[in-house]
CSV table of C-alpha atoms in Angstrom, one decimal:
chain,number,residue,atom,x,y,z
T,1,MET,CA,163.7,86.8,86.8
T,2,ARG,CA,160.6,87.1,83.6
T,3,PRO,CA,157.1,85.7,84.4
T,4,GLY,CA,155.8,82.6,83.8
T,5,PRO,CA,151.4,82.4,82.3
T,6,ARG,CA,148.7,83.1,84.6
T,7,GLY,CA,151.1,85.3,87.2
T,8,VAL,CA,153.7,82.6,87.8
T,9,ARG,CA,157.3,83.3,88.3
T,10,ARG,CA,160.1,82.1,86.9
T,11,SER,CA,162.7,82.1,89.5
T,12,VAL,CA,166.3,81.1,89.1
T,13,VAL,CA,166.8,80.8,92.7
T,14,SER,CA,167.2,77.0,94.2
T,15,ALA,CA,164.8,75.6,95.7
T,16,SER,CA,167.1,74.2,98.4
T,17,PHE,CA,168.3,77.2,100.1
T,18,GLN,CA,169.4,76.4,104.2
T,19,MET,CA,166.0,75.6,106.1
T,20,LYS,CA,167.0,79.2,108.3
T,21,ASN,CA,164.8,80.7,105.8
T,22,GLY,CA,161.5,78.8,106.7
T,23,TRP,CA,159.4,78.2,104.3
T,24,ARG,CA,159.2,79.1,100.2
T,25,LEU,CA,155.8,81.6,100.1
T,26,ILE,CA,154.6,80.7,96.6
T,27,ASP,CA,151.2,83.1,95.7
T,28,THR,CA,150.6,82.2,91.9
T,29,GLY,CA,147.0,83.7,92.0
T,30,PRO,CA,143.6,83.0,90.0
T,31,CYS,CA,144.6,79.9,87.1
T,32,SER,CA,142.7,77.2,85.8
T,33,GLY,CA,141.8,74.0,87.2
T,34,VAL,CA,144.6,72.6,85.2
T,35,GLU,CA,147.4,74.8,85.6
T,36,ASN,CA,146.5,74.6,89.4
T,37,MET,CA,146.5,70.5,89.2
T,38,ALA,CA,149.4,71.0,87.0
T,39,ILE,CA,151.7,73.5,89.8
T,40,ASP,CA,150.4,71.5,92.4
T,41,GLU,CA,151.8,68.0,90.9
T,42,ALA,CA,154.9,69.5,90.1
T,43,LEU,CA,156.6,71.3,93.0
T,44,PHE,CA,155.1,67.9,94.8
T,45,ARG,CA,157.8,65.6,92.2
T,46,CYS,CA,159.9,68.2,92.7
T,47,PHE,CA,160.6,68.4,96.5
T,48,ASP,CA,163.7,66.1,97.4
T,49,PRO,CA,162.8,65.6,101.4
T,50,SER,CA,167.1,65.5,101.9
T,51,CYS,CA,167.1,69.2,100.8
T,52,SER,CA,163.9,70.9,99.2
T,53,ALA,CA,163.0,74.0,101.7
T,54,PRO,CA,159.5,73.4,102.5
T,55,VAL,CA,156.4,75.2,100.2
T,56,LEU,CA,153.6,77.0,100.4
T,57,ARG,CA,151.5,77.9,98.0
T,58,LEU,CA,148.3,80.0,97.8
T,59,TYR,CA,146.0,79.9,94.6
T,60,GLY,CA,142.8,80.8,93.2
T,61,TRP,CA,140.4,79.1,90.9
T,62,GLN,CA,139.5,81.4,87.5
T,63,PRO,CA,137.2,79.3,86.0
T,64,ALA,CA,134.8,77.7,87.9
T,65,ALA,CA,136.2,74.3,88.1
T,66,LEU,CA,135.4,70.8,89.0
T,67,SER,CA,137.5,69.0,91.0
T,68,LEU,CA,137.6,64.7,91.2
T,69,GLY,CA,139.0,62.8,94.3
T,70,ARG,CA,142.3,60.9,92.9
T,71,PHE,CA,140.1,57.4,93.3
T,72,GLN,CA,136.8,58.6,92.0
T,73,LYS,CA,135.4,57.0,89.8
T,74,ALA,CA,134.0,60.1,87.2
T,75,SER,CA,131.3,58.0,85.7
T,76,ASP,CA,129.6,56.9,89.1
T,77,ASP,CA,129.6,60.2,90.1
T,78,LEU,CA,129.5,62.9,87.5
T,79,ASP,CA,126.4,63.9,85.1
T,80,LEU,CA,129.2,64.5,82.5
T,81,GLN,CA,126.2,65.7,79.7
T,82,HIS,CA,126.0,68.6,82.0
T,83,CYS,CA,129.4,69.1,83.0
T,84,GLU,CA,130.3,69.0,78.9
T,85,ALA,CA,126.8,71.3,78.5
T,86,ASP,CA,128.4,74.0,80.7
T,87,GLY,CA,131.8,73.8,79.8
T,88,LEU,CA,132.7,73.1,83.3
T,89,THR,CA,136.4,72.3,83.3
T,90,VAL,CA,137.4,68.6,85.4
T,91,VAL,CA,140.6,68.1,86.7
T,92,ARG,CA,141.3,64.9,89.4
T,93,ARG,CA,143.3,65.6,92.6
T,94,ILE,CA,146.7,63.7,93.0
T,95,THR,CA,144.7,63.7,97.1
T,96,GLY,CA,141.8,61.5,98.0
T,97,GLY,CA,137.9,62.5,98.6
T,98,GLY,CA,135.2,63.6,96.9
T,99,ALA,CA,134.5,66.3,94.1
T,100,ILE,CA,135.3,70.0,94.9
T,101,PHE,CA,133.2,73.2,92.9
T,102,HIS,CA,136.2,75.4,93.2
T,103,ALA,CA,135.1,79.3,92.9
T,104,ASP,CA,135.3,82.1,95.2
T,105,GLU,CA,138.1,81.1,97.4
T,106,LEU,CA,141.1,81.0,98.7
T,107,THR,CA,143.0,77.5,98.0
T,108,TYR,CA,146.5,77.4,99.8
T,109,SER,CA,148.9,73.3,99.2
T,110,LEU,CA,152.5,72.5,101.2
T,111,VAL,CA,154.9,70.4,100.5
T,112,CYS,CA,157.4,69.3,103.2
T,113,ALA,CA,159.6,66.8,104.7
T,114,PRO,CA,158.2,65.1,108.0
T,115,GLN,CA,161.0,65.9,109.9
T,116,GLN,CA,160.3,70.0,108.6
T,117,ILE,CA,156.7,69.5,111.0
T,118,PRO,CA,157.3,70.0,114.2
T,119,THR,CA,156.4,67.9,117.0
T,120,ALA,CA,154.5,65.4,114.9
T,121,ARG,CA,155.4,62.1,115.0
T,122,SER,CA,152.4,59.7,113.4
T,123,VAL,CA,150.6,60.4,110.3
T,124,LYS,CA,147.4,61.6,111.5
T,125,GLU,CA,149.8,64.0,114.4
T,126,SER,CA,151.4,65.8,111.1
T,127,PHE,CA,147.6,66.4,109.8
T,128,ARG,CA,146.1,67.5,112.8
T,129,VAL,CA,149.5,70.2,112.7
T,130,LEU,CA,150.0,70.9,109.1
T,131,THR,CA,145.5,71.6,109.0
T,132,SER,CA,146.3,74.1,113.0
T,133,PHE,CA,146.7,77.5,111.2
T,134,VAL,CA,143.8,76.8,109.3
T,135,LEU,CA,141.6,76.2,112.5
T,136,SER,CA,143.5,79.2,114.0
T,137,PHE,CA,142.9,81.0,111.4
T,138,TYR,CA,139.0,80.9,111.6
T,139,GLN,CA,139.8,81.4,115.2
T,140,ALA,CA,141.7,84.9,114.3
T,141,LEU,CA,138.9,86.2,112.3
T,142,GLY,CA,136.6,85.9,115.1
T,143,LEU,CA,135.3,82.5,114.3
T,144,PRO,CA,134.7,79.3,116.7
T,145,ALA,CA,135.8,77.0,114.5
T,146,ALA,CA,137.2,73.2,115.9
T,147,TYR,CA,137.7,69.9,114.2
T,148,ALA,CA,135.5,67.7,113.1
T,149,VAL,CA,136.6,64.9,115.7
T,150,ASP,CA,136.3,67.7,118.8
T,151,GLN,CA,132.8,67.8,118.3
T,152,ALA,CA,132.1,63.7,117.7
T,153,PRO,CA,134.8,62.4,119.9
T,154,ASP,CA,132.9,58.7,118.9
T,155,ASN,CA,133.9,59.2,115.6
T,156,SER,CA,129.9,57.9,114.8
T,157,SER,CA,129.8,60.2,111.4
T,158,LEU,CA,133.3,60.2,110.6
T,159,GLY,CA,134.6,59.1,107.4
T,160,ALA,CA,132.3,57.8,105.0
T,161,ARG,CA,132.2,58.0,101.8
T,162,THR,CA,130.4,60.2,100.0
T,163,PRO,CA,131.1,61.2,96.4
T,164,LEU,CA,130.9,65.3,97.2
T,165,CYS,CA,133.6,66.4,99.3
T,166,PHE,CA,131.8,68.8,101.6
T,167,ALA,CA,128.8,66.2,102.7
T,168,GLY,CA,131.0,64.0,104.6
T,169,ARG,CA,133.2,65.2,107.3
T,170,GLU,CA,136.7,62.9,108.5
T,171,ASN,CA,138.6,63.4,112.1
T,172,TYR,CA,140.5,66.4,110.9
T,173,ASP,CA,137.8,68.9,109.6
T,174,ILE,CA,137.3,72.3,110.2
T,175,VAL,CA,133.6,73.1,111.2
T,176,LEU,CA,131.7,75.9,112.4
T,177,THR,CA,129.1,75.4,114.7
T,178,GLY,CA,128.2,72.6,113.0
T,179,ARG,CA,129.0,72.8,110.1
T,180,LYS,CA,131.5,72.0,107.6
T,181,ILE,CA,133.4,74.7,106.0
T,182,GLY,CA,136.4,73.7,103.6
T,183,GLY,CA,138.4,70.7,102.9
T,184,ASN,CA,142.0,69.3,103.2
T,185,ALA,CA,143.4,66.4,102.1
T,186,GLN,CA,147.2,64.6,102.6
T,187,ARG,CA,149.1,62.5,100.3
T,188,ARG,CA,152.3,61.1,101.3
T,189,SER,CA,155.3,59.2,98.8
T,190,ARG,CA,158.9,58.8,99.2
T,191,GLN,CA,158.9,60.8,102.0
T,192,VAL,CA,157.2,64.2,101.1
T,193,ILE,CA,154.1,65.5,102.6
T,194,PHE,CA,151.6,66.6,100.3
T,195,GLN,CA,148.4,68.7,101.3
T,196,HIS,CA,145.8,71.6,99.5
T,197,GLY,CA,142.8,72.6,101.2
T,198,SER,CA,140.0,75.1,100.3
T,199,ILE,CA,138.4,77.9,102.1
T,200,PRO,CA,135.3,79.3,100.6
T,201,LEU,CA,134.4,83.3,100.2
T,202,GLN,CA,131.4,82.2,98.5
T,203,ASN,CA,129.1,79.2,99.2
T,204,ARG,CA,128.6,77.9,96.3
T,205,VAL,CA,127.9,74.0,97.3
T,206,GLY,CA,124.8,74.3,95.6
T,207,GLN,CA,125.9,75.3,92.0
T,208,GLY,CA,128.0,72.1,92.2
T,209,VAL,CA,125.5,70.2,93.2
T,210,GLN,CA,123.5,70.3,89.9
T,211,TYR,CA,126.9,68.7,88.7
T,212,LEU,CA,126.9,65.4,90.6
T,213,LYS,CA,124.7,62.5,88.9
T,214,ILE,CA,122.7,62.3,92.8
T,215,ARG,CA,122.3,65.3,94.2
T,216,PRO,CA,121.9,64.8,98.1
T,217,GLN,CA,119.4,67.2,99.4
T,218,GLY,CA,120.4,69.9,102.1
T,219,ILE,CA,123.7,69.8,101.7
T,220,GLU,CA,123.2,73.9,101.0
T,221,GLN,CA,122.7,73.6,105.1
T,222,THR,CA,125.3,71.0,105.4
T,223,ALA,CA,128.4,73.3,104.8
T,224,THR,CA,128.7,76.8,105.2
T,225,CYS,CA,131.7,79.3,104.1
T,226,LEU,CA,132.8,83.1,105.4
T,227,ALA,CA,130.5,84.9,103.5
T,228,ASP,CA,127.5,83.3,105.2
T,229,GLU,CA,129.3,83.6,108.4
T,230,GLY,CA,128.9,87.5,107.7
T,231,ILE,CA,133.0,87.9,106.9
T,232,ALA,CA,133.0,90.2,104.3
T,233,VAL,CA,137.2,90.6,104.3
T,234,ASP,CA,139.7,91.3,101.5
T,235,CYS,CA,141.1,88.4,99.7
T,236,ASP,CA,144.9,89.8,100.1
T,237,GLN,CA,143.9,90.4,104.3
T,238,LEU,CA,142.5,87.5,104.4
T,239,LYS,CA,145.7,86.0,102.8
T,240,GLN,CA,147.9,87.7,105.1
T,241,THR,CA,145.9,86.5,108.4
T,242,LEU,CA,146.6,83.5,107.3
T,243,LEU,CA,150.2,83.8,107.1
T,244,GLN,CA,150.4,85.0,109.5
T,245,GLN,CA,148.4,81.5,111.9
T,246,PHE,CA,150.7,79.8,109.1
T,247,ALA,CA,154.0,81.2,110.2
T,248,ARG,CA,152.2,81.1,114.1
T,249,GLN,CA,151.6,77.7,114.0
T,250,LEU,CA,154.6,76.2,112.3
T,251,GLY,CA,156.8,78.7,114.3
T,252,THR,CA,158.8,79.6,111.0
T,253,VAL,CA,158.5,82.5,108.6
T,254,VAL,CA,158.0,82.8,104.5
T,255,GLN,CA,159.8,83.8,101.8
T,256,PRO,CA,157.8,85.0,98.9
T,257,ASP,CA,159.5,82.9,96.1
T,258,GLY,CA,158.5,81.9,92.2
T,259,LEU,CA,158.6,78.3,90.8
T,260,THR,CA,161.8,77.5,89.9
T,261,VAL,CA,163.0,76.4,86.5
T,262,GLN,CA,162.4,73.2,87.3
T,263,GLU,CA,159.3,73.3,88.9
T,264,GLN,CA,157.4,75.9,86.0
T,265,VAL,CA,159.1,73.2,83.4
T,266,LEU,CA,157.6,69.6,84.9
T,267,SER,CA,154.3,71.7,85.5
T,268,GLU,CA,154.2,73.1,81.7
T,269,ARG,CA,155.1,69.4,80.1
T,270,LEU,CA,151.7,67.7,83.5
T,271,LYS,CA,149.2,70.0,81.9
T,272,TYR,CA,149.2,68.8,78.1
T,273,GLU,CA,150.7,65.9,78.7
T,274,LYS,CA,148.5,64.9,81.6
T,275,TYR,CA,145.6,67.5,82.7
T,276,VAL,CA,144.2,68.5,79.2
T,277,VAL,CA,143.3,64.4,79.1
T,278,ASP,CA,140.7,61.9,79.8
T,279,CYS,CA,142.0,59.0,81.0
T,280,TRP,CA,143.4,60.6,83.9
T,281,ASN,CA,140.6,63.0,84.6
T,282,LEU,CA,137.2,61.0,84.3
T,283,GLU,CA,139.3,57.7,84.7
T,284,GLY,CA,142.3,58.0,86.7
T,285,GLU,CA,144.8,55.8,85.0
T,286,GLU,CA,148.5,57.5,84.5
T,287,PRO,CA,148.7,58.8,81.0
């Protein structure tokens, strides 16, 4: 094996090793927004639900970037001149939701087949199962984390569309004493589940709001982060806690791995053919 760009390890090990080995753990460390989205999509597209082992990826963002939801229109929601003036990279996710300013966060993505999720039957159940490790991660840090739906059982305040991810709440968003922390989104295709989410170390919502055309007032008070909650822990320790809760909640083990050659090649192609072009990032049109 030899190292790939940004610490991504190119592996010739097949992603289809037996399920007794649990989930593949791919820790790419901090990458650019373009690289992060290209790697995530490559993992999703290379996954074969009939034989691939499920994948958990951990990563960060360097430098800071802003990601749009799959169906957002950049010209409607973003102050693109401000983004350009500040040299802020804007990328589009393959999942829905609102814009997210990515800085000082631990991010995860996962890819699996429905049959690889314990106990889950419906799409909603699978989302609850696949976010349970994030919920228990916060709880393991001593924080009173709960699902938004459990704090608003009539659903009256859930599901409204907002240009900024942290301004809205879905059923299985995670809240701490009424304030949203991070966000999670899922996509399904070809009997493959892709999900990713953010764990904010510092509260950068106020910094991200400046890049919106319409800047909601007081949004910083509706979102929180680990630092705001008094958690100042080394990122490596946070990763270990997250992995422990992942293994416990899903009843599995994680095995450190790298990108396969197929995944690496596809991510490089996507990086240059899709995630650096405006037709995808700003317009949402496949190149």
